[in-house]
């Protein structure tokens, strides 16, 4: 049996088609939660969709021109950070003390290098600081004043507090503080994130996530977004994932890493099985069916991990891309600001979900 497996594996190598064109894909998100159509005006819906489309197009344009997945996700996330509609960078929620504290993470699937920052207050685009940490290479995760000092040494653009602050976010905090019926825990159930994942024409994947955290967060709370493996992960062997949701549960499950690991293990088990090796000999036949099977596998794994989050009491969503070119979503809330584009012609943005139950955390 071992000799047969070795022979089939060798034959599969000779049937490879290195000239086959490489797909590209990108997916973005702007947070998940209880998003109800009847509570959003058509004008507001159009504004959010236009903002999502601008960010999606920025990343897709990089990929179309042969640019890297890392450049594509940063192009998208910077626009989302600069847009006050979303809870990241400008438009970030306020902490209990009335400040904006920002977190971000980025990861390159080629070598699994990563950079992350948390608790920064003056960095205009935290995702760019996370990338600078990754490129520096000495550390993965910087926080607070140290991260600010590192950013200053590297010449990253800063902004004053009024750049990040918006009146709707300030009023949201004031309403919470003014309502004696709202406990500290209930205040902490309002949070948000933006993110992007991409596959480039060179077969590399990347993931990035940026957030202002939870409205009314206290005691230096850190969610899943900047935690590599929880809210952000990328591995060329499996996928790239960016998450949004109730961070404590995403950290406990290790959502982004769990999805990538399960997908990698499923692919490895398939490739080393006799059935998988036989199929690899005819890899150019029935391509559509094989691609559909890969898509179902990735979607099933993402859905199962999100079900695990829900089983613990958490909610939210993920976006992911695979080396096969899929751009997928999975969320257990009533909506998620999201978009995706692929080399096969998909180009769409959406806000609301299907029959998902309302979230207990209204503003992810």
GROMACS .gro file of C-alpha atoms in nm:
model
  364
    1UNK     CA    1   0.000   0.000   0.000
    2UNK     CA    2   0.283   0.241   0.086
    3UNK     CA    3   0.453   0.171  -0.249
    4UNK     CA    4   0.127   0.238  -0.432
    5UNK     CA    5   0.080   0.567  -0.247
    6UNK     CA    6   0.436   0.673  -0.330
    7UNK     CA    7   0.387   0.587  -0.698
    8UNK     CA    8   0.061   0.779  -0.719
    9UNK     CA    9   0.218   1.078  -0.548
   10UNK     CA   10   0.505   1.081  -0.795
   11UNK     CA   11   0.271   1.052  -1.091
   12UNK     CA   12   0.062   1.339  -0.955
   13UNK     CA   13   0.370   1.563  -0.961
   14UNK     CA   14   0.419   1.498  -1.330
   15UNK     CA   15   0.055   1.587  -1.406
   16UNK     CA   16   0.080   1.932  -1.250
   17UNK     CA   17   0.010   2.226  -1.477
   18UNK     CA   18   0.236   2.513  -1.366
   19UNK     CA   19   0.105   2.736  -1.643
   20UNK     CA   20  -0.247   2.740  -1.502
   21UNK     CA   21  -0.359   3.095  -1.428
   22UNK     CA   22  -0.377   3.179  -1.056
   23UNK     CA   23  -0.703   3.307  -0.914
   24UNK     CA   24  -0.728   3.606  -0.683
   25UNK     CA   25  -0.995   3.693  -0.428
   26UNK     CA   26  -1.066   3.936  -0.148
   27UNK     CA   27  -1.325   3.968   0.128
   28UNK     CA   28  -1.383   4.256   0.370
   29UNK     CA   29  -1.600   4.318   0.673
   30UNK     CA   30  -1.707   4.616   0.878
   31UNK     CA   31  -1.846   4.442   1.185
   32UNK     CA   32  -2.133   4.212   1.276
   33UNK     CA   33  -2.430   4.228   1.509
   34UNK     CA   34  -2.800   4.301   1.532
   35UNK     CA   35  -2.852   4.480   1.201
   36UNK     CA   36  -3.220   4.520   1.121
   37UNK     CA   37  -3.338   4.656   0.789
   38UNK     CA   38  -3.642   4.830   0.939
   39UNK     CA   39  -3.414   5.034   1.166
   40UNK     CA   40  -3.185   5.155   0.886
   41UNK     CA   41  -3.298   5.423   0.644
   42UNK     CA   42  -3.241   5.366   0.271
   43UNK     CA   43  -2.999   5.658   0.274
   44UNK     CA   44  -2.795   5.510   0.557
   45UNK     CA   45  -2.794   5.167   0.393
   46UNK     CA   46  -2.669   5.324   0.070
   47UNK     CA   47  -2.392   5.507   0.258
   48UNK     CA   48  -2.266   5.188   0.421
   49UNK     CA   49  -2.280   4.994   0.096
   50UNK     CA   50  -2.090   5.268  -0.088
   51UNK     CA   51  -1.824   5.274   0.184
   52UNK     CA   52  -1.786   4.897   0.168
   53UNK     CA   53  -1.763   4.905  -0.210
   54UNK     CA   54  -1.490   5.170  -0.204
   55UNK     CA   55  -1.281   4.959   0.032
   56UNK     CA   56  -1.349   4.642  -0.164
   57UNK     CA   57  -1.255   4.805  -0.495
   58UNK     CA   58  -0.932   4.945  -0.349
   59UNK     CA   59  -0.813   4.599  -0.253
   60UNK     CA   60  -0.941   4.431  -0.568
   61UNK     CA   61  -0.761   4.683  -0.788
   62UNK     CA   62  -0.429   4.589  -0.624
   63UNK     CA   63  -0.493   4.220  -0.691
   64UNK     CA   64  -0.606   4.274  -1.050
   65UNK     CA   65  -0.277   4.446  -1.125
   66UNK     CA   66  -0.077   4.156  -0.983
   67UNK     CA   67  -0.010   4.319  -0.647
   68UNK     CA   68   0.038   4.128  -0.324
   69UNK     CA   69  -0.232   4.013  -0.085
   70UNK     CA   70  -0.058   4.211   0.190
   71UNK     CA   71  -0.085   4.535  -0.008
   72UNK     CA   72  -0.445   4.460  -0.103
   73UNK     CA   73  -0.572   4.413   0.253
   74UNK     CA   74  -0.397   4.728   0.370
   75UNK     CA   75  -0.551   4.928   0.085
   76UNK     CA   76  -0.896   4.815   0.196
   77UNK     CA   77  -0.847   4.849   0.571
   78UNK     CA   78  -0.696   5.198   0.555
   79UNK     CA   79  -1.012   5.323   0.383
   80UNK     CA   80  -1.230   5.154   0.645
   81UNK     CA   81  -1.019   5.303   0.926
   82UNK     CA   82  -1.059   5.650   0.773
   83UNK     CA   83  -1.435   5.615   0.732
   84UNK     CA   84  -1.640   5.729   1.038
   85UNK     CA   85  -1.914   5.475   0.956
   86UNK     CA   86  -1.700   5.199   1.105
   87UNK     CA   87  -1.555   5.131   1.449
   88UNK     CA   88  -1.184   5.148   1.364
   89UNK     CA   89  -0.955   5.449   1.346
   90UNK     CA   90  -1.177   5.749   1.277
   91UNK     CA   91  -1.519   5.668   1.418
   92UNK     CA   92  -1.388   5.433   1.686
   93UNK     CA   93  -1.603   5.384   1.994
   94UNK     CA   94  -1.518   5.548   2.326
   95UNK     CA   95  -1.380   5.375   2.632
   96UNK     CA   96  -1.550   5.428   2.968
   97UNK     CA   97  -1.303   5.710   3.030
   98UNK     CA   98  -1.402   5.884   2.706
   99UNK     CA   99  -1.097   5.799   2.496
  100UNK     CA  100  -1.045   5.614   2.169
  101UNK     CA  101  -0.812   5.313   2.205
  102UNK     CA  102  -0.722   5.132   1.885
  103UNK     CA  103  -0.609   4.776   1.809
  104UNK     CA  104  -0.493   4.609   1.486
  105UNK     CA  105  -0.319   4.297   1.356
  106UNK     CA  106  -0.186   4.172   1.024
  107UNK     CA  107  -0.044   3.839   0.906
  108UNK     CA  108   0.133   3.717   0.592
  109UNK     CA  109   0.046   3.363   0.489
  110UNK     CA  110   0.376   3.314   0.305
  111UNK     CA  111   0.587   3.281   0.620
  112UNK     CA  112   0.329   3.338   0.893
  113UNK     CA  113   0.502   3.659   0.999
  114UNK     CA  114   0.271   3.884   1.195
  115UNK     CA  115   0.243   4.221   1.364
  116UNK     CA  116  -0.010   4.352   1.615
  117UNK     CA  117  -0.073   4.658   1.831
  118UNK     CA  118  -0.319   4.737   2.106
  119UNK     CA  119  -0.424   5.042   2.306
  120UNK     CA  120  -0.279   5.308   2.075
  121UNK     CA  121  -0.443   5.650   2.082
  122UNK     CA  122  -0.270   5.870   1.825
  123UNK     CA  123  -0.191   5.643   1.529
  124UNK     CA  124  -0.405   5.747   1.232
  125UNK     CA  125  -0.399   5.402   1.071
  126UNK     CA  126  -0.326   5.126   1.324
  127UNK     CA  127  -0.311   4.861   1.049
  128UNK     CA  128  -0.004   5.036   0.907
  129UNK     CA  129   0.161   5.028   1.249
  130UNK     CA  130   0.086   4.656   1.278
  131UNK     CA  131   0.251   4.604   0.939
  132UNK     CA  132   0.554   4.806   1.051
  133UNK     CA  133   0.585   4.580   1.357
  134UNK     CA  134   0.569   4.276   1.128
  135UNK     CA  135   0.833   4.413   0.893
  136UNK     CA  136   1.064   4.501   1.184
  137UNK     CA  137   1.048   4.136   1.283
  138UNK     CA  138   1.183   4.154   1.637
  139UNK     CA  139   0.843   4.135   1.802
  140UNK     CA  140   0.487   4.044   1.710
  141UNK     CA  141   0.273   4.234   1.962
  142UNK     CA  142   0.328   4.588   2.099
  143UNK     CA  143   0.097   4.781   2.331
  144UNK     CA  144   0.016   5.127   2.455
  145UNK     CA  145   0.294   5.380   2.510
  146UNK     CA  146   0.558   5.140   2.379
  147UNK     CA  147   0.372   5.094   2.053
  148UNK     CA  148   0.332   5.472   2.025
  149UNK     CA  149   0.706   5.522   2.080
  150UNK     CA  150   0.787   5.260   1.817
  151UNK     CA  151   0.551   5.433   1.573
  152UNK     CA  152   0.716   5.769   1.635
  153UNK     CA  153   1.061   5.624   1.567
  154UNK     CA  154   0.934   5.479   1.239
  155UNK     CA  155   0.767   5.803   1.131
  156UNK     CA  156   0.407   5.678   1.114
  157UNK     CA  157   0.137   5.939   1.070
  158UNK     CA  158  -0.041   6.046   1.387
  159UNK     CA  159  -0.366   6.233   1.447
  160UNK     CA  160  -0.514   6.434   1.736
  161UNK     CA  161  -0.804   6.300   1.945
  162UNK     CA  162  -1.060   6.499   1.747
  163UNK     CA  163  -0.971   6.302   1.432
  164UNK     CA  164  -1.094   5.977   1.586
  165UNK     CA  165  -1.388   6.115   1.786
  166UNK     CA  166  -1.735   6.134   1.633
  167UNK     CA  167  -2.050   6.270   1.791
  168UNK     CA  168  -2.265   5.957   1.744
  169UNK     CA  169  -2.005   5.744   1.927
  170UNK     CA  170  -1.980   6.000   2.208
  171UNK     CA  171  -2.357   6.012   2.248
  172UNK     CA  172  -2.370   5.632   2.260
  173UNK     CA  173  -2.133   5.633   2.557
  174UNK     CA  174  -2.328   5.911   2.727
  175UNK     CA  175  -2.654   5.717   2.689
  176UNK     CA  176  -2.499   5.413   2.850
  177UNK     CA  177  -2.361   5.608   3.142
  178UNK     CA  178  -2.689   5.791   3.192
  179UNK     CA  179  -2.903   5.476   3.204
  180UNK     CA  180  -2.890   5.316   3.550
  181UNK     CA  181  -3.048   4.998   3.408
  182UNK     CA  182  -2.736   4.925   3.205
  183UNK     CA  183  -2.478   4.727   3.399
  184UNK     CA  184  -2.105   4.735   3.330
  185UNK     CA  185  -2.133   4.400   3.151
  186UNK     CA  186  -2.415   4.529   2.930
  187UNK     CA  187  -2.206   4.834   2.844
  188UNK     CA  188  -1.923   4.602   2.743
  189UNK     CA  189  -2.145   4.416   2.500
  190UNK     CA  190  -2.107   4.680   2.232
  191UNK     CA  191  -1.800   4.653   2.015
  192UNK     CA  192  -1.678   4.647   1.655
  193UNK     CA  193  -1.413   4.561   1.398
  194UNK     CA  194  -1.311   4.597   1.033
  195UNK     CA  195  -1.098   4.353   0.840
  196UNK     CA  196  -0.984   4.214   0.507
  197UNK     CA  197  -0.844   3.888   0.373
  198UNK     CA  198  -0.699   3.828   0.028
  199UNK     CA  199  -0.544   3.577  -0.210
  200UNK     CA  200  -0.310   3.719  -0.475
  201UNK     CA  201  -0.209   3.589  -0.817
  202UNK     CA  202   0.110   3.445  -0.669
  203UNK     CA  203  -0.092   3.212  -0.447
  204UNK     CA  204  -0.025   3.400  -0.122
  205UNK     CA  205  -0.290   3.481   0.138
  206UNK     CA  206  -0.300   3.757   0.399
  207UNK     CA  207  -0.530   3.876   0.677
  208UNK     CA  208  -0.570   4.203   0.864
  209UNK     CA  209  -0.807   4.334   1.132
  210UNK     CA  210  -0.853   4.673   1.299
  211UNK     CA  211  -1.090   4.789   1.573
  212UNK     CA  212  -1.184   5.049   1.829
  213UNK     CA  213  -1.301   4.772   2.060
  214UNK     CA  214  -1.611   4.780   2.277
  215UNK     CA  215  -1.813   5.089   2.359
  216UNK     CA  216  -1.747   5.165   2.725
  217UNK     CA  217  -1.460   4.917   2.756
  218UNK     CA  218  -1.265   4.939   3.082
  219UNK     CA  219  -0.944   4.833   3.254
  220UNK     CA  220  -0.740   4.813   2.932
  221UNK     CA  221  -0.960   4.542   2.788
  222UNK     CA  222  -0.825   4.374   2.472
  223UNK     CA  223  -1.049   4.178   2.237
  224UNK     CA  224  -0.974   3.922   1.971
  225UNK     CA  225  -0.891   4.155   1.679
  226UNK     CA  226  -0.520   4.209   1.758
  227UNK     CA  227  -0.468   3.857   1.896
  228UNK     CA  228  -0.296   3.643   1.633
  229UNK     CA  229  -0.493   3.319   1.604
  230UNK     CA  230  -0.812   3.457   1.755
  231UNK     CA  231  -0.922   3.744   1.533
  232UNK     CA  232  -0.654   3.730   1.265
  233UNK     CA  233  -0.463   3.446   1.099
  234UNK     CA  234  -0.313   3.358   0.759
  235UNK     CA  235  -0.138   3.047   0.631
  236UNK     CA  236  -0.075   2.967   0.264
  237UNK     CA  237  -0.139   2.600   0.342
  238UNK     CA  238  -0.501   2.660   0.436
  239UNK     CA  239  -0.663   3.006   0.440
  240UNK     CA  240  -0.669   3.360   0.574
  241UNK     CA  241  -0.928   3.468   0.832
  242UNK     CA  242  -1.040   3.795   0.988
  243UNK     CA  243  -1.302   3.786   1.262
  244UNK     CA  244  -1.551   4.024   1.417
  245UNK     CA  245  -1.757   3.958   1.724
  246UNK     CA  246  -1.768   3.905   2.096
  247UNK     CA  247  -1.392   3.895   2.143
  248UNK     CA  248  -1.375   3.703   2.468
  249UNK     CA  249  -1.536   3.400   2.303
  250UNK     CA  250  -1.328   3.430   1.987
  251UNK     CA  251  -1.013   3.425   2.202
  252UNK     CA  252  -1.133   3.118   2.395
  253UNK     CA  253  -1.202   2.927   2.074
  254UNK     CA  254  -0.900   3.064   1.886
  255UNK     CA  255  -1.137   3.114   1.595
  256UNK     CA  256  -0.906   3.226   1.313
  257UNK     CA  257  -0.637   2.967   1.384
  258UNK     CA  258  -0.895   2.694   1.443
  259UNK     CA  259  -1.053   2.747   1.101
  260UNK     CA  260  -0.716   2.746   0.927
  261UNK     CA  261  -0.593   2.439   1.115
  262UNK     CA  262  -0.906   2.237   1.053
  263UNK     CA  263  -0.896   2.325   0.685
  264UNK     CA  264  -0.526   2.238   0.655
  265UNK     CA  265  -0.577   1.904   0.828
  266UNK     CA  266  -0.875   1.820   0.606
  267UNK     CA  267  -0.675   1.902   0.292
  268UNK     CA  268  -0.374   1.702   0.408
  269UNK     CA  269  -0.591   1.402   0.492
  270UNK     CA  270  -0.749   1.419   0.147
  271UNK     CA  271  -0.419   1.460  -0.039
  272UNK     CA  272  -0.254   1.163   0.133
  273UNK     CA  273  -0.547   0.928   0.089
  274UNK     CA  274  -0.548   0.682  -0.201
  275UNK     CA  275  -0.870   0.842  -0.327
  276UNK     CA  276  -0.710   1.184  -0.319
  277UNK     CA  277  -0.400   1.070  -0.505
  278UNK     CA  278  -0.606   0.900  -0.773
  279UNK     CA  279  -0.807   1.217  -0.817
  280UNK     CA  280  -0.490   1.426  -0.845
  281UNK     CA  281  -0.394   1.225  -1.155
  282UNK     CA  282  -0.696   1.372  -1.330
  283UNK     CA  283  -0.680   1.714  -1.165
  284UNK     CA  284  -0.767   1.897  -1.486
  285UNK     CA  285  -1.087   1.698  -1.526
  286UNK     CA  286  -1.412   1.786  -1.355
  287UNK     CA  287  -1.256   2.105  -1.223
  288UNK     CA  288  -1.592   2.264  -1.140
  289UNK     CA  289  -1.701   1.973  -0.923
  290UNK     CA  290  -1.370   1.965  -0.741
  291UNK     CA  291  -1.379   2.339  -0.681
  292UNK     CA  292  -1.732   2.315  -0.549
  293UNK     CA  293  -1.626   2.043  -0.308
  294UNK     CA  294  -1.337   2.258  -0.180
  295UNK     CA  295  -1.576   2.549  -0.129
  296UNK     CA  296  -1.823   2.333   0.065
  297UNK     CA  297  -1.544   2.201   0.284
  298UNK     CA  298  -1.417   2.549   0.373
  299UNK     CA  299  -1.768   2.681   0.436
  300UNK     CA  300  -1.856   2.382   0.651
  301UNK     CA  301  -1.547   2.425   0.867
  302UNK     CA  302  -1.607   2.798   0.914
  303UNK     CA  303  -1.971   2.735   1.003
  304UNK     CA  304  -1.874   2.463   1.253
  305UNK     CA  305  -1.625   2.688   1.430
  306UNK     CA  306  -1.880   2.968   1.448
  307UNK     CA  307  -2.128   2.717   1.590
  308UNK     CA  308  -1.868   2.639   1.858
  309UNK     CA  309  -1.854   3.010   1.943
  310UNK     CA  310  -2.233   3.022   1.963
  311UNK     CA  311  -2.237   2.713   2.183
  312UNK     CA  312  -2.023   2.895   2.439
  313UNK     CA  313  -2.256   3.196   2.426
  314UNK     CA  314  -2.070   3.420   2.182
  315UNK     CA  315  -2.161   3.564   1.845
  316UNK     CA  316  -2.009   3.741   1.549
  317UNK     CA  317  -1.868   3.640   1.214
  318UNK     CA  318  -1.564   3.568   1.000
  319UNK     CA  319  -1.443   3.629   0.647
  320UNK     CA  320  -1.196   3.393   0.482
  321UNK     CA  321  -1.020   3.327   0.155
  322UNK     CA  322  -0.860   2.999   0.049
  323UNK     CA  323  -0.572   2.918  -0.188
  324UNK     CA  324  -0.836   2.777  -0.423
  325UNK     CA  325  -0.980   3.126  -0.467
  326UNK     CA  326  -1.287   3.112  -0.244
  327UNK     CA  327  -1.402   3.425  -0.062
  328UNK     CA  328  -1.646   3.320   0.209
  329UNK     CA  329  -1.843   3.451   0.507
  330UNK     CA  330  -1.984   3.282   0.815
  331UNK     CA  331  -2.175   3.467   1.087
  332UNK     CA  332  -2.431   3.382   1.354
  333UNK     CA  333  -2.574   3.733   1.391
  334UNK     CA  334  -2.859   3.896   1.203
  335UNK     CA  335  -2.617   4.089   0.986
  336UNK     CA  336  -2.257   4.167   0.899
  337UNK     CA  337  -2.120   4.453   0.692
  338UNK     CA  338  -1.931   4.261   0.425
  339UNK     CA  339  -1.811   4.242   0.066
  340UNK     CA  340  -1.615   4.015  -0.166
  341UNK     CA  341  -1.462   4.016  -0.512
  342UNK     CA  342  -1.290   3.743  -0.712
  343UNK     CA  343  -1.116   3.693  -1.044
  344UNK     CA  344  -1.415   3.486  -1.154
  345UNK     CA  345  -1.634   3.798  -1.160
  346UNK     CA  346  -1.794   3.807  -0.815
  347UNK     CA  347  -1.821   4.164  -0.685
  348UNK     CA  348  -2.076   4.229  -0.412
  349UNK     CA  349  -2.141   4.398  -0.081
  350UNK     CA  350  -2.413   4.318   0.171
  351UNK     CA  351  -2.530   4.409   0.519
  352UNK     CA  352  -2.816   4.188   0.630
  353UNK     CA  353  -2.828   3.814   0.680
  354UNK     CA  354  -3.097   3.556   0.630
  355UNK     CA  355  -3.287   3.404   0.918
  356UNK     CA  356  -3.013   3.446   1.178
  357UNK     CA  357  -3.136   3.508   1.531
  358UNK     CA  358  -3.084   3.856   1.678
  359UNK     CA  359  -2.748   3.902   1.851
  360UNK     CA  360  -2.717   3.968   2.222
  361UNK     CA  361  -2.435   4.208   2.138
  362UNK     CA  362  -2.594   4.487   1.933
  363UNK     CA  363  -2.288   4.673   1.802
  364UNK     CA  364  -1.998   4.451   1.706
   0.00000   0.00000   0.00000
